[in-house]
Amino acid sequence: MIYDKVIVRYGDLVMKGRNRNQFEKRMQQQIKRALKSFAALTYAKSFGRMTISLNGESFEPIAERLKDVFGIISFSPVIQAENELENIQAAALQVMKGLEKEPATFKVNAKRAWKPFAHSSQEMNHLVGSHVLRAFADLKVDVRKPEVELRVDTYEEGTFVYNTVIPGAGGFPFGSNGKAMLLLSGGIDSPVAGWMAMRKGLELEAVHFHSYPFTSDQAKEKVIDLARRLSYYAGAPLKLHLVPFTDIQTRLVQAKQDSMMITLMRRAMLRITEQLAVRSGAGGIVTGESLGQVASQTLSSMNVIGRATVLPLLKPLIMMDKQEIINEAVRIGTFETSILPYEDCCTLFLPKSPTTNPNLNVVERAESYISELEQMLLEAVERTEVMELTPEAQPEEEPAGEDRWF
Ligand code: ATP
Ligand code: MG
């Protein structure tokens, strides 16, 4: 490996009009957190980017990790040269000689971001290009479609010479846009919605409704696994609220409003989530809904369900097709877990013909007949268990303390 540093780019456009300092600080913190297992790395920050010295660590596993950090636009393994022509020329040769396969064509793309440097970008293209050409007999310049684009970026702290730009996940650094509650089922959609919300800089706490003992321990394990995966992307532990929903569901079934059952359940879920959100200081609720996918996801259903809360409902997947969502689930590594065949609390109580067009007045009236509903929602909130999850399952703890059923 000829490269000794990695330059990580973030910021510029997206940072305009925002609190730039805070944004940068968060970004640096997230990068360091993501790479904390690589002990030898050292970090230097500059405006809108960070330079990481590898100090002997290998680049590939670091690249794998960096690809998943939100807010990063792109990154490159580089050689950093002092701002002297000979040093830069030498670094250029090193990069070219380090290529896996000798290319037939190349071009130099120099950028002088530090104006006091003696040579303009045009001059550098020429000075570095001709130096490389002298060293490779068969190499030609192709400015339109070169096999290799040799980049030479001159900043105040030095000149970075490299030929690869790896795209980052984009978005905003985790937590830079506030906090929301994620309604996390065991399905395919909601983990993807969570990933997209986090990419936009939202910190998340997950909320899962279970109908133990009608739903199994495996169903719960599945949600825990999904939450662990999301915590990997968060780069921080993720809270999972496990809400006991059996009593409420059983009571709603007794209302004998079969076709409105899903509507009533979803509204109850939102009310509970809103209370949890207030306690957690979250300002919104994220769901995995996608327009038209099921009866509860028609415009009319979403209208009646959404009125159960005043918090903004964020639905990142709303306009996506199922196949697009599946592709994302595969890419972020939640698909395999999501398709495990364990029952969800709602499918258990699913009516034969759910309405696609509920009437708000009728729904509100049905709820008003259940005088103990408010109290039951409160109790569910009180009995909610919270787990704090990290990407890896912790080693078994000594069997001490309370008995927990998960
Ligand atoms: P998913 O694949 O996320 O389960 P879905 O297409 O199966 O979504 P629904 O089952 O109708 O659709 O659920 C719509 C949304 O409601 C989910 O994306 C999720 O955000 C929320 N949700 C459903 N069931 C639960 C649950 N048991 N706990 C928490 N949230 C849930
Ligand atoms: Mg579902």
XYZ file of C-alpha atoms and ligand atoms in Angstrom:
438
model
C 0.000 0.000 0.000
C 1.601 3.222 -1.175
C -0.981 5.477 0.437
C -0.395 6.744 3.915
C -3.467 8.918 4.412
C -7.157 9.112 3.690
C -8.869 12.365 2.891
C -12.546 12.461 3.863
C -14.756 15.126 2.291
C -17.955 16.460 3.797
C -19.648 19.790 4.019
C -19.334 22.613 1.527
C -22.761 23.141 -0.041
C -24.908 21.424 2.545
C -23.300 23.400 5.312
C -24.326 26.784 3.941
C -26.664 28.650 6.250
C -26.315 26.077 8.995
C -24.260 26.067 12.083
C -21.092 25.074 10.331
C -18.966 24.609 13.410
C -21.390 22.249 15.037
C -21.884 20.332 11.831
C -18.133 19.870 11.423
C -17.661 18.849 15.017
C -20.371 16.222 14.780
C -18.951 14.934 11.536
C -15.485 14.561 13.028
C -16.922 12.873 16.083
C -18.891 10.393 13.959
C -15.860 9.539 11.834
C -13.689 8.936 14.887
C -16.386 6.845 16.512
C -16.809 4.723 13.408
C -13.080 4.087 13.226
C -12.338 3.707 16.918
C -11.315 0.061 16.564
C -8.396 1.126 14.346
C -6.179 2.260 17.173
C -3.200 3.541 15.186
C -5.102 6.174 13.197
C -4.483 9.854 13.805
C -6.704 12.668 12.628
C -6.209 16.202 11.321
C -9.116 18.429 10.449
C -9.376 21.232 7.979
C -12.240 23.162 6.518
C -14.876 20.727 5.187
C -12.606 17.708 5.290
C -10.558 15.486 7.519
C -7.228 13.830 6.871
C -6.642 10.489 8.504
C -3.102 9.116 8.816
C -3.141 5.347 8.449
C 0.064 4.764 10.457
C 0.275 1.215 9.176
C -3.438 0.312 9.335
C -4.761 -1.153 6.094
C -7.105 0.950 4.013
C -9.779 -1.570 2.929
C -11.548 -2.237 6.238
C -11.440 1.476 6.989
C -13.049 2.191 3.621
C -15.797 -0.321 4.331
C -16.591 1.499 7.553
C -16.368 5.011 6.090
C -18.892 4.136 3.355
C -21.570 3.848 6.021
C -20.940 7.108 7.867
C -23.645 9.662 7.131
C -22.576 13.114 5.972
C -19.491 11.957 4.082
C -19.576 13.038 0.441
C -16.541 11.051 -0.684
C -13.120 9.864 0.424
C -9.818 8.929 -1.172
C -6.627 7.180 -0.194
C -3.878 9.732 -0.856
C -0.215 10.499 -0.661
C 0.340 13.839 0.978
C 3.281 15.772 -0.449
C 4.822 19.004 0.733
C 3.937 21.978 -1.414
C 7.093 21.763 -3.530
C 7.008 20.772 -7.176
C 9.576 17.948 -6.859
C 7.751 16.395 -3.951
C 4.473 16.500 -5.826
C 6.043 15.034 -8.946
C 7.579 12.235 -6.907
C 4.232 11.467 -5.282
C 2.577 11.402 -8.717
C 5.071 8.803 -9.903
C 4.482 6.770 -6.784
C 0.733 6.734 -7.388
C 1.163 5.774 -11.049
C 3.638 3.013 -10.208
C 1.383 1.730 -7.484
C -1.507 1.069 -9.868
C -2.526 -2.550 -10.198
C -2.320 -2.417 -13.959
C -0.304 0.012 -16.022
C -2.825 2.180 -17.919
C -2.572 3.136 -21.603
C -3.942 6.641 -21.023
C -4.138 9.145 -18.196
C -4.602 12.801 -17.422
C -3.665 15.043 -14.550
C -6.417 17.009 -12.857
C -4.734 19.598 -10.648
C -6.609 21.940 -8.341
C -4.940 24.819 -6.553
C -7.173 25.511 -3.573
C -4.310 27.357 -1.836
C -3.667 30.398 -3.966
C -0.178 31.338 -2.705
C 1.180 28.152 -4.278
C 3.670 29.039 -7.037
C 1.964 27.186 -9.936
C -1.523 27.521 -11.331
C -3.722 24.465 -11.873
C -3.002 24.569 -15.601
C 0.736 24.723 -15.010
C 0.509 21.836 -12.575
C -1.368 19.696 -15.082
C 1.515 20.226 -17.423
C 4.391 19.990 -14.943
C 3.142 16.824 -13.287
C 1.840 15.286 -16.524
C 5.117 15.661 -18.395
C 7.042 14.255 -15.439
C 4.862 11.130 -15.444
C 5.101 10.780 -19.245
C 8.888 10.760 -19.038
C 8.748 7.777 -16.689
C 6.313 5.620 -18.710
C 7.302 4.938 -22.302
C 3.902 3.734 -23.562
C 1.631 6.081 -21.622
C -0.453 8.696 -23.455
C -2.549 11.635 -22.344
C -6.275 11.455 -23.015
C -8.133 14.436 -21.598
C -11.599 13.133 -22.481
C -11.709 9.507 -21.381
C -8.510 8.688 -19.537
C -8.113 5.286 -17.891
C -6.571 6.990 -14.913
C -7.279 10.473 -13.642
C -4.430 11.584 -11.458
C -5.641 14.168 -9.017
C -3.377 16.756 -7.483
C -5.123 18.952 -4.907
C -3.040 21.661 -3.328
C -4.154 22.976 0.050
C -2.302 25.058 2.580
C -1.284 21.993 4.597
C 0.028 20.089 1.608
C -0.793 18.544 -1.760
C -2.861 15.373 -1.988
C -2.020 13.064 -4.880
C -4.411 10.206 -5.659
C -6.513 8.561 -8.323
C -9.585 7.116 -6.572
C -12.670 8.872 -5.276
C -15.028 6.610 -3.354
C -18.564 7.945 -2.902
C -19.811 8.269 0.685
C -23.329 7.759 2.049
C -24.131 11.486 1.796
C -26.786 13.123 3.931
C -26.093 14.834 7.252
C -24.024 13.646 10.200
C -26.027 11.519 12.606
C -28.049 13.562 15.074
C -27.492 16.931 13.384
C -31.207 17.298 12.579
C -32.753 16.380 15.911
C -34.404 13.230 17.162
C -37.413 11.133 16.063
C -39.098 7.890 17.087
C -38.968 5.072 14.533
C -41.905 2.663 14.415
C -39.946 -0.527 13.886
C -41.838 -3.663 12.916
C -40.176 -6.900 11.922
C -40.931 -6.213 8.256
C -38.839 -5.116 5.314
C -39.878 -1.488 5.174
C -39.397 0.151 8.541
C -35.648 -0.615 8.912
C -35.086 0.995 5.506
C -37.150 4.004 6.591
C -34.952 4.187 9.705
C -31.771 4.139 7.659
C -33.075 6.931 5.422
C -34.124 9.026 8.405
C -30.710 8.624 10.026
C -29.019 9.546 6.777
C -30.878 12.844 6.957
C -29.242 13.523 10.307
C -32.012 12.279 12.590
C -31.125 10.509 15.769
C -33.607 7.676 16.315
C -35.156 5.722 19.117
C -37.018 2.640 17.920
C -40.472 1.641 19.143
C -41.811 -1.871 18.685
C -45.267 -3.134 19.625
C -45.504 -6.793 20.553
C -48.371 -9.036 21.513
C -46.580 -11.410 23.805
C -47.475 -14.259 24.311
C -49.250 -14.321 20.941
C -46.035 -13.157 19.325
C -42.972 -15.276 20.021
C -39.571 -14.594 21.477
C -38.140 -15.117 18.006
C -40.296 -12.280 16.698
C -38.747 -10.085 19.349
C -35.216 -11.306 18.641
C -35.777 -10.369 15.052
C -36.629 -6.774 15.932
C -33.664 -6.632 18.287
C -31.411 -7.779 15.438
C -32.817 -5.102 13.147
C -32.303 -2.453 15.812
C -28.708 -3.638 16.277
C -28.111 -3.213 12.580
C -29.499 0.322 12.738
C -27.276 1.107 15.700
C -24.290 0.200 13.524
C -25.289 2.975 11.120
C -25.988 5.336 14.001
C -22.450 4.800 15.236
C -23.963 4.890 18.725
C -26.143 2.702 20.946
C -29.796 2.709 19.884
C -32.712 2.629 22.292
C -35.463 0.133 21.542
C -38.786 0.609 23.326
C -40.754 -2.635 23.566
C -44.400 -1.816 24.115
C -46.810 -4.492 25.398
C -49.773 -4.199 23.046
C -51.749 -7.379 23.758
C -54.303 -5.878 26.146
C -55.080 -2.965 23.883
C -55.441 -5.177 20.840
C -57.686 -7.574 22.697
C -59.842 -4.680 23.858
C -60.021 -3.185 20.362
C -61.120 -6.541 18.968
C -64.021 -6.508 21.424
C -65.248 -3.292 19.822
C -66.302 -5.506 16.912
C -65.218 -2.975 14.320
C -63.537 -5.543 12.147
C -62.938 -3.464 9.064
C -61.527 -0.575 11.134
C -59.304 -2.740 13.312
C -56.041 -1.740 11.642
C -57.047 1.918 11.752
C -57.775 1.680 15.478
C -54.537 -0.197 16.197
C -52.398 2.237 14.246
C -53.986 5.198 16.013
C -53.327 3.592 19.376
C -49.715 2.955 18.354
C -49.260 6.589 17.378
C -50.725 7.846 20.646
C -48.393 5.675 22.673
C -45.439 6.638 20.517
C -46.266 10.309 20.964
C -46.055 9.903 24.735
C -42.757 8.076 24.446
C -41.549 10.831 22.117
C -42.345 13.537 24.638
C -40.365 11.651 27.294
C -37.423 11.177 24.947
C -37.450 14.700 23.578
C -38.189 13.499 20.053
C -39.902 15.829 17.590
C -41.318 13.419 15.014
C -42.356 9.863 14.180
C -40.849 7.864 11.321
C -42.760 4.974 9.726
C -42.103 2.569 6.868
C -45.342 3.338 5.072
C -45.420 3.409 1.285
C -48.402 4.806 -0.587
C -50.927 2.209 -1.624
C -48.979 -0.789 -0.358
C -51.724 -2.087 1.962
C -55.182 -0.982 3.077
C -53.810 1.167 5.899
C -51.558 3.020 3.483
C -54.100 4.677 1.229
C -54.350 8.474 1.402
C -57.660 8.197 3.177
C -56.322 5.722 5.774
C -53.210 7.754 6.367
C -55.356 10.814 6.911
C -57.503 9.175 9.584
C -54.553 7.399 11.245
C -52.321 10.466 11.184
C -54.839 12.580 13.044
C -54.171 10.594 16.169
C -50.983 12.604 16.731
C -49.846 16.183 16.389
C -46.228 15.207 15.799
C -44.984 15.305 12.215
C -45.143 11.858 10.624
C -42.122 11.216 8.456
C -42.504 8.550 5.784
C -39.282 8.267 3.810
C -40.553 5.375 1.647
C -43.866 6.953 0.740
C -43.187 7.223 -3.012
C -40.936 4.195 -3.432
C -41.841 0.917 -5.131
C -41.566 -2.313 -3.183
C -38.669 -3.546 -5.317
C -36.736 -0.330 -4.696
C -37.301 -0.741 -0.967
C -36.153 -4.363 -1.121
C -32.992 -3.336 -2.972
C -32.239 -0.849 -0.211
C -32.950 -3.436 2.476
C -30.452 -5.786 0.836
C -27.872 -3.035 0.549
C -28.109 -1.964 4.201
C -28.104 -5.566 5.396
C -31.563 -5.840 6.971
C -33.347 -7.891 4.299
C -32.234 -11.342 5.457
C -33.483 -10.661 8.965
C -36.710 -9.001 7.823
C -37.834 -11.978 5.756
C -37.486 -14.478 8.603
C -40.976 -15.918 8.982
C -42.023 -14.654 12.398
C -45.429 -13.213 13.102
C -46.061 -9.511 13.708
C -48.518 -8.267 16.321
C -50.768 -6.701 13.729
C -50.970 -9.604 11.314
C -52.313 -11.717 14.173
C -55.295 -9.437 14.572
C -55.667 -8.706 10.895
C -59.298 -8.573 9.708
C -60.355 -10.316 6.503
C -61.329 -7.120 4.723
C -59.714 -3.995 6.179
C -61.202 -0.746 4.964
C -59.198 1.381 2.581
C -61.416 4.342 3.263
C -62.119 4.793 6.974
C -64.347 7.593 8.173
C -62.798 9.814 10.828
C -66.066 10.461 12.662
C -66.918 6.785 12.843
C -63.437 5.912 14.044
C -63.486 8.616 16.718
C -66.894 7.482 17.873
C -65.769 3.868 18.138
C -62.838 5.020 20.265
C -65.019 7.145 22.490
C -67.096 4.065 23.371
C -63.998 2.473 24.890
C -63.905 4.569 28.036
C -60.821 2.866 29.454
C -58.745 3.343 26.303
C -56.795 6.380 27.519
C -55.902 4.565 30.702
C -54.809 1.495 28.767
C -52.550 3.586 26.548
C -50.954 5.119 29.629
C -50.409 1.693 31.142
C -48.754 0.452 27.972
C -46.386 3.417 28.156
C -45.626 2.644 31.797
C -44.980 -1.023 31.085
C -42.729 -0.328 28.106
C -39.314 -1.906 28.414
C -36.262 -0.161 27.045
C -33.174 -1.860 25.709
C -30.018 -0.117 24.637
C -28.576 -1.916 21.661
C -25.161 -1.936 20.052
C -24.188 -3.587 16.750
C -22.793 -6.670 18.420
C -24.742 -8.797 20.847
C -23.006 -8.379 24.205
C -21.439 -11.490 25.693
C -23.783 -13.267 28.095
C -23.818 -11.545 31.416
C -23.463 -13.399 34.675
C -26.910 -14.733 35.578
C -27.733 -12.179 38.229
C -30.402 -9.597 38.802
C -33.910 -9.522 37.423
C -35.481 -12.064 35.183
C -36.286 -10.624 31.808
C -38.197 -12.551 29.253
C -36.210 -11.429 26.257
P -42.987 -3.071 7.470
O -42.318 -3.859 6.410
O -42.141 -1.975 8.012
O -43.608 -3.938 8.526
P -45.406 -3.017 6.003
O -45.343 -2.684 4.585
O -45.519 -4.430 6.427
O -44.191 -2.319 6.743
P -47.511 -2.342 7.821
O -47.340 -3.655 8.465
O -48.860 -1.865 7.432
O -46.651 -2.195 6.516
O -46.886 -1.263 8.763
C -46.757 0.078 8.373
C -45.794 0.752 9.333
O -46.312 0.745 10.656
C -44.472 -0.004 9.432
O -43.580 0.345 8.407
C -43.986 0.432 10.784
O -43.377 1.701 10.713
C -45.281 0.515 11.587
N -45.534 -0.762 12.298
C -46.266 -1.812 11.916
N -46.284 -2.795 12.844
C -45.522 -2.348 13.867
C -45.128 -2.887 15.142
N -45.507 -4.099 15.545
N -44.346 -2.133 15.929
C -43.938 -0.914 15.541
N -44.272 -0.366 14.370
C -45.050 -1.047 13.526
Mg -45.472 -5.034 8.526
